[in-house]
């Protein structure tokens, strides 16, 4: 039964010698483990000291560079504000030139036969025109030539008014037109 549990070993040395050698091996292993632990502790301490020195050095560098960093951050914020202002101005200029182009097209399409009293362009691209013409229906025909306007229609009732006094006064139709501003490439 004993042979099945543990393989038989041939022991030629006396038990005291074997016990002394086992103690010596354990002591050597303990010494190696202690030396290894000391090396690990020394390496950890060196690493912590080095991290503290690097941190202190970085803090000193940051303290020296703080005015320059603050100045750079302020310049960056100013640059971002300037970019935003330029973008706003570019959008406004693009919108303005679009409106000016539309006004130029309206002026050339209507010619001398009609004049506008009000021109309104709303944010949803709805154009409202109020003005006077000898015949209000001519205005719709003239507005069909403006490529930027679509769905032009008369709004409200037409009224006939006398403009001018004396023999030079003439009867004109007062009109209100609503149209949609379309994107023109």
mmCIF file of C-alpha atoms in Angstrom:
data_model
loop_
_atom_site.group_PDB
_atom_site.id
_atom_site.type_symbol
_atom_site.label_atom_id
_atom_site.label_comp_id
_atom_site.label_asym_id
_atom_site.label_seq_id
_atom_site.Cartn_x
_atom_site.Cartn_y
_atom_site.Cartn_z
ATOM 1 C CA UNK A 1 0.000 0.000 0.000
ATOM 2 C CA UNK A 2 2.825 2.447 0.826
ATOM 3 C CA UNK A 3 4.447 1.919 -2.564
ATOM 4 C CA UNK A 4 1.212 2.927 -4.277
ATOM 5 C CA UNK A 5 0.976 6.237 -2.396
ATOM 6 C CA UNK A 6 4.594 7.365 -2.593
ATOM 7 C CA UNK A 7 7.275 6.161 -4.899
ATOM 8 C CA UNK A 8 10.074 4.495 -2.989
ATOM 9 C CA UNK A 9 13.240 6.575 -2.720
ATOM 10 C CA UNK A 10 16.709 5.308 -2.270
ATOM 11 C CA UNK A 11 18.317 7.170 0.639
ATOM 12 C CA UNK A 12 22.026 6.555 1.038
ATOM 13 C CA UNK A 13 22.603 9.454 3.447
ATOM 14 C CA UNK A 14 21.763 9.353 7.103
ATOM 15 C CA UNK A 15 18.569 11.229 8.115
ATOM 16 C CA UNK A 16 20.517 13.941 10.019
ATOM 17 C CA UNK A 17 22.523 14.836 6.935
ATOM 18 C CA UNK A 18 19.396 14.939 4.794
ATOM 19 C CA UNK A 19 17.634 17.189 7.338
ATOM 20 C CA UNK A 20 20.665 19.509 7.485
ATOM 21 C CA UNK A 21 20.753 19.786 3.694
ATOM 22 C CA UNK A 22 16.988 20.515 3.591
ATOM 23 C CA UNK A 23 17.432 23.268 6.225
ATOM 24 C CA UNK A 24 20.313 24.741 4.227
ATOM 25 C CA UNK A 25 18.206 24.707 1.042
ATOM 26 C CA UNK A 26 15.299 26.389 2.855
ATOM 27 C CA UNK A 27 17.638 29.023 4.298
ATOM 28 C CA UNK A 28 19.113 29.680 0.831
ATOM 29 C CA UNK A 29 15.620 29.994 -0.624
ATOM 30 C CA UNK A 30 14.599 32.352 2.179
ATOM 31 C CA UNK A 31 17.747 34.457 1.605
ATOM 32 C CA UNK A 32 17.061 34.631 -2.152
ATOM 33 C CA UNK A 33 13.415 35.587 -1.461
ATOM 34 C CA UNK A 34 14.477 38.302 1.002
ATOM 35 C CA UNK A 35 17.071 39.664 -1.445
ATOM 36 C CA UNK A 36 14.433 39.597 -4.227
ATOM 37 C CA UNK A 37 11.949 41.446 -2.010
ATOM 38 C CA UNK A 38 14.628 44.015 -1.127
ATOM 39 C CA UNK A 39 15.330 44.544 -4.826
ATOM 40 C CA UNK A 40 11.591 44.999 -5.529
ATOM 41 C CA UNK A 41 11.217 47.436 -2.619
ATOM 42 C CA UNK A 42 14.300 49.358 -3.757
ATOM 43 C CA UNK A 43 12.971 49.529 -7.330
ATOM 44 C CA UNK A 44 9.560 50.707 -6.056
ATOM 45 C CA UNK A 45 11.161 53.353 -3.851
ATOM 46 C CA UNK A 46 13.365 54.575 -6.725
ATOM 47 C CA UNK A 47 10.300 54.737 -8.989
ATOM 48 C CA UNK A 48 8.261 56.699 -6.432
ATOM 49 C CA UNK A 49 11.145 59.106 -5.804
ATOM 50 C CA UNK A 50 11.632 59.557 -9.548
ATOM 51 C CA UNK A 51 7.895 60.214 -10.060
ATOM 52 C CA UNK A 52 7.937 62.785 -7.275
ATOM 53 C CA UNK A 53 10.990 64.498 -8.799
ATOM 54 C CA UNK A 54 9.409 64.543 -12.282
ATOM 55 C CA UNK A 55 6.158 65.859 -10.831
ATOM 56 C CA UNK A 56 7.958 68.614 -8.933
ATOM 57 C CA UNK A 57 9.938 69.511 -12.073
ATOM 58 C CA UNK A 58 6.747 69.597 -14.175
ATOM 59 C CA UNK A 59 5.019 71.806 -11.604
ATOM 60 C CA UNK A 60 7.957 74.218 -11.661
ATOM 61 C CA UNK A 61 7.922 74.282 -15.493
ATOM 62 C CA UNK A 62 4.167 74.900 -15.512
ATOM 63 C CA UNK A 63 4.587 77.707 -13.001
ATOM 64 C CA UNK A 64 7.250 79.277 -15.227
ATOM 65 C CA UNK A 65 5.147 78.812 -18.376
ATOM 66 C CA UNK A 66 1.811 79.862 -16.816
ATOM 67 C CA UNK A 67 1.886 83.444 -18.194
ATOM 68 C CA UNK A 68 2.730 82.207 -21.694
ATOM 69 C CA UNK A 69 0.046 79.501 -21.509
ATOM 70 C CA UNK A 70 -2.538 82.016 -20.293
ATOM 71 C CA UNK A 71 -1.572 84.359 -23.105
ATOM 72 C CA UNK A 72 -1.835 81.550 -25.671
ATOM 73 C CA UNK A 73 -5.238 80.503 -24.333
ATOM 74 C CA UNK A 74 -6.455 84.101 -24.480
ATOM 75 C CA UNK A 75 -5.185 84.406 -28.045
ATOM 76 C CA UNK A 76 -6.902 81.133 -28.941
ATOM 77 C CA UNK A 77 -10.207 82.400 -27.508
ATOM 78 C CA UNK A 78 -9.790 85.671 -29.410
ATOM 79 C CA UNK A 79 -9.036 83.746 -32.584
ATOM 80 C CA UNK A 80 -12.167 81.615 -32.106
ATOM 81 C CA UNK A 81 -14.249 84.761 -31.566
ATOM 82 C CA UNK A 82 -12.761 86.337 -34.686
ATOM 83 C CA UNK A 83 -13.513 83.208 -36.723
ATOM 84 C CA UNK A 84 -17.101 83.213 -35.467
ATOM 85 C CA UNK A 85 -17.476 86.907 -36.295
ATOM 86 C CA UNK A 86 -16.030 86.371 -39.782
ATOM 87 C CA UNK A 87 -18.416 83.464 -40.363
ATOM 88 C CA UNK A 88 -21.338 85.617 -39.224
ATOM 89 C CA UNK A 89 -20.228 88.432 -41.512
ATOM 90 C CA UNK A 90 -19.825 86.027 -44.444
ATOM 91 C CA UNK A 91 -23.344 84.648 -43.884
ATOM 92 C CA UNK A 92 -24.725 88.170 -43.641
ATOM 93 C CA UNK A 93 -22.895 89.235 -46.789
ATOM 94 C CA UNK A 94 -24.097 86.183 -48.677
ATOM 95 C CA UNK A 95 -27.653 86.914 -47.573
ATOM 96 C CA UNK A 96 -27.279 90.583 -48.417
ATOM 97 C CA UNK A 97 -25.952 89.906 -51.895
ATOM 98 C CA UNK A 98 -28.810 87.463 -52.431
ATOM 99 C CA UNK A 99 -31.303 90.161 -51.452
ATOM 100 C CA UNK A 100 -29.529 92.767 -53.573
ATOM 101 C CA UNK A 101 -29.587 90.410 -56.557
ATOM 102 C CA UNK A 102 -33.293 89.834 -55.994
ATOM 103 C CA UNK A 103 -33.935 93.594 -55.807
ATOM 104 C CA UNK A 104 -31.974 94.128 -59.009
ATOM 105 C CA UNK A 105 -33.980 91.386 -60.752
ATOM 106 C CA UNK A 106 -37.259 92.874 -59.485
ATOM 107 C CA UNK A 107 -36.256 96.348 -60.663
ATOM 108 C CA UNK A 108 -35.373 95.164 -64.145
ATOM 109 C CA UNK A 109 -38.489 92.946 -64.398
ATOM 110 C CA UNK A 110 -40.964 95.614 -63.262
ATOM 111 C CA UNK A 111 -39.351 98.411 -65.213
ATOM 112 C CA UNK A 112 -41.012 101.836 -65.143
ATOM 113 C CA UNK A 113 -44.545 100.490 -65.301
ATOM 114 C CA UNK A 114 -44.790 99.852 -61.536
ATOM 115 C CA UNK A 115 -43.164 100.858 -58.283
ATOM 116 C CA UNK A 116 -42.855 99.160 -54.928
ATOM 117 C CA UNK A 117 -43.896 100.750 -51.665
ATOM 118 C CA UNK A 118 -42.670 97.896 -49.436
ATOM 119 C CA UNK A 119 -40.458 94.857 -49.861
ATOM 120 C CA UNK A 120 -40.320 92.238 -47.109
ATOM 121 C CA UNK A 121 -38.247 89.052 -47.056
ATOM 122 C CA UNK A 122 -39.048 86.823 -44.097
ATOM 123 C CA UNK A 123 -36.865 84.116 -42.587
ATOM 124 C CA UNK A 124 -38.948 81.368 -44.205
ATOM 125 C CA UNK A 125 -38.087 82.785 -47.691
ATOM 126 C CA UNK A 126 -41.480 84.385 -48.211
ATOM 127 C CA UNK A 127 -41.341 87.604 -50.234
ATOM 128 C CA UNK A 128 -44.095 90.206 -49.839
ATOM 129 C CA UNK A 129 -44.315 93.095 -52.280
ATOM 130 C CA UNK A 130 -46.729 96.007 -51.980
ATOM 131 C CA UNK A 131 -46.799 98.661 -54.657
ATOM 132 C CA UNK A 132 -48.646 100.440 -57.444
ATOM 133 C CA UNK A 133 -49.038 99.648 -61.136
ATOM 134 C CA UNK A 134 -51.330 100.765 -63.957
ATOM 135 C CA UNK A 135 -52.615 97.156 -64.083
ATOM 136 C CA UNK A 136 -51.867 94.774 -61.178
ATOM 137 C CA UNK A 137 -52.106 91.719 -63.420
ATOM 138 C CA UNK A 138 -49.142 93.030 -65.422
ATOM 139 C CA UNK A 139 -47.075 92.824 -62.270
ATOM 140 C CA UNK A 140 -47.678 89.052 -61.985
ATOM 141 C CA UNK A 141 -46.654 88.609 -65.611
ATOM 142 C CA UNK A 142 -43.496 90.669 -64.992
ATOM 143 C CA UNK A 143 -42.654 88.679 -61.843
ATOM 144 C CA UNK A 144 -42.751 85.419 -63.810
ATOM 145 C CA UNK A 145 -39.509 86.597 -65.462
ATOM 146 C CA UNK A 146 -37.711 86.716 -62.110
ATOM 147 C CA UNK A 147 -36.081 83.272 -61.761
ATOM 148 C CA UNK A 148 -35.547 83.566 -58.007
ATOM 149 C CA UNK A 149 -39.271 83.950 -57.311
ATOM 150 C CA UNK A 150 -41.773 81.142 -57.471
ATOM 151 C CA UNK A 151 -45.452 80.749 -56.671
ATOM 152 C CA UNK A 152 -46.177 84.469 -57.077
ATOM 153 C CA UNK A 153 -49.816 85.342 -56.387
ATOM 154 C CA UNK A 154 -51.861 88.388 -55.528
ATOM 155 C CA UNK A 155 -52.807 88.707 -51.900
ATOM 156 C CA UNK A 156 -55.923 90.529 -50.812
ATOM 157 C CA UNK A 157 -58.167 92.742 -52.874
ATOM 158 C CA UNK A 158 -56.925 95.160 -55.495
ATOM 159 C CA UNK A 159 -57.782 98.793 -54.919
ATOM 160 C CA UNK A 160 -57.720 101.565 -57.481
ATOM 161 C CA UNK A 161 -56.177 104.777 -56.157
ATOM 162 C CA UNK A 162 -55.547 108.157 -57.683
ATOM 163 C CA UNK A 163 -51.895 109.147 -57.379
ATOM 164 C CA UNK A 164 -50.924 112.730 -57.999
ATOM 165 C CA UNK A 165 -53.117 115.778 -57.898
ATOM 166 C CA UNK A 166 -54.683 117.885 -60.580
ATOM 167 C CA UNK A 167 -54.679 116.966 -64.246
ATOM 168 C CA UNK A 168 -51.417 114.977 -63.870
ATOM 169 C CA UNK A 169 -53.000 112.488 -61.438
ATOM 170 C CA UNK A 170 -53.553 108.988 -62.717
ATOM 171 C CA UNK A 171 -55.418 105.976 -61.398
ATOM 172 C CA UNK A 172 -53.172 103.092 -60.285
ATOM 173 C CA UNK A 173 -53.894 99.626 -58.900
ATOM 174 C CA UNK A 174 -52.532 99.053 -55.419
ATOM 175 C CA UNK A 175 -51.309 95.442 -55.259
ATOM 176 C CA UNK A 176 -49.898 93.023 -52.702
ATOM 177 C CA UNK A 177 -47.977 90.041 -54.033
ATOM 178 C CA UNK A 178 -46.728 87.049 -52.061
ATOM 179 C CA UNK A 179 -44.057 84.796 -53.565
ATOM 180 C CA UNK A 180 -41.557 82.192 -52.435
ATOM 181 C CA UNK A 181 -37.839 82.889 -52.771
ATOM 182 C CA UNK A 182 -36.206 79.886 -54.416
ATOM 183 C CA UNK A 183 -32.560 78.940 -54.474
ATOM 184 C CA UNK A 184 -31.015 79.817 -57.791
ATOM 185 C CA UNK A 185 -27.705 78.071 -58.641
#
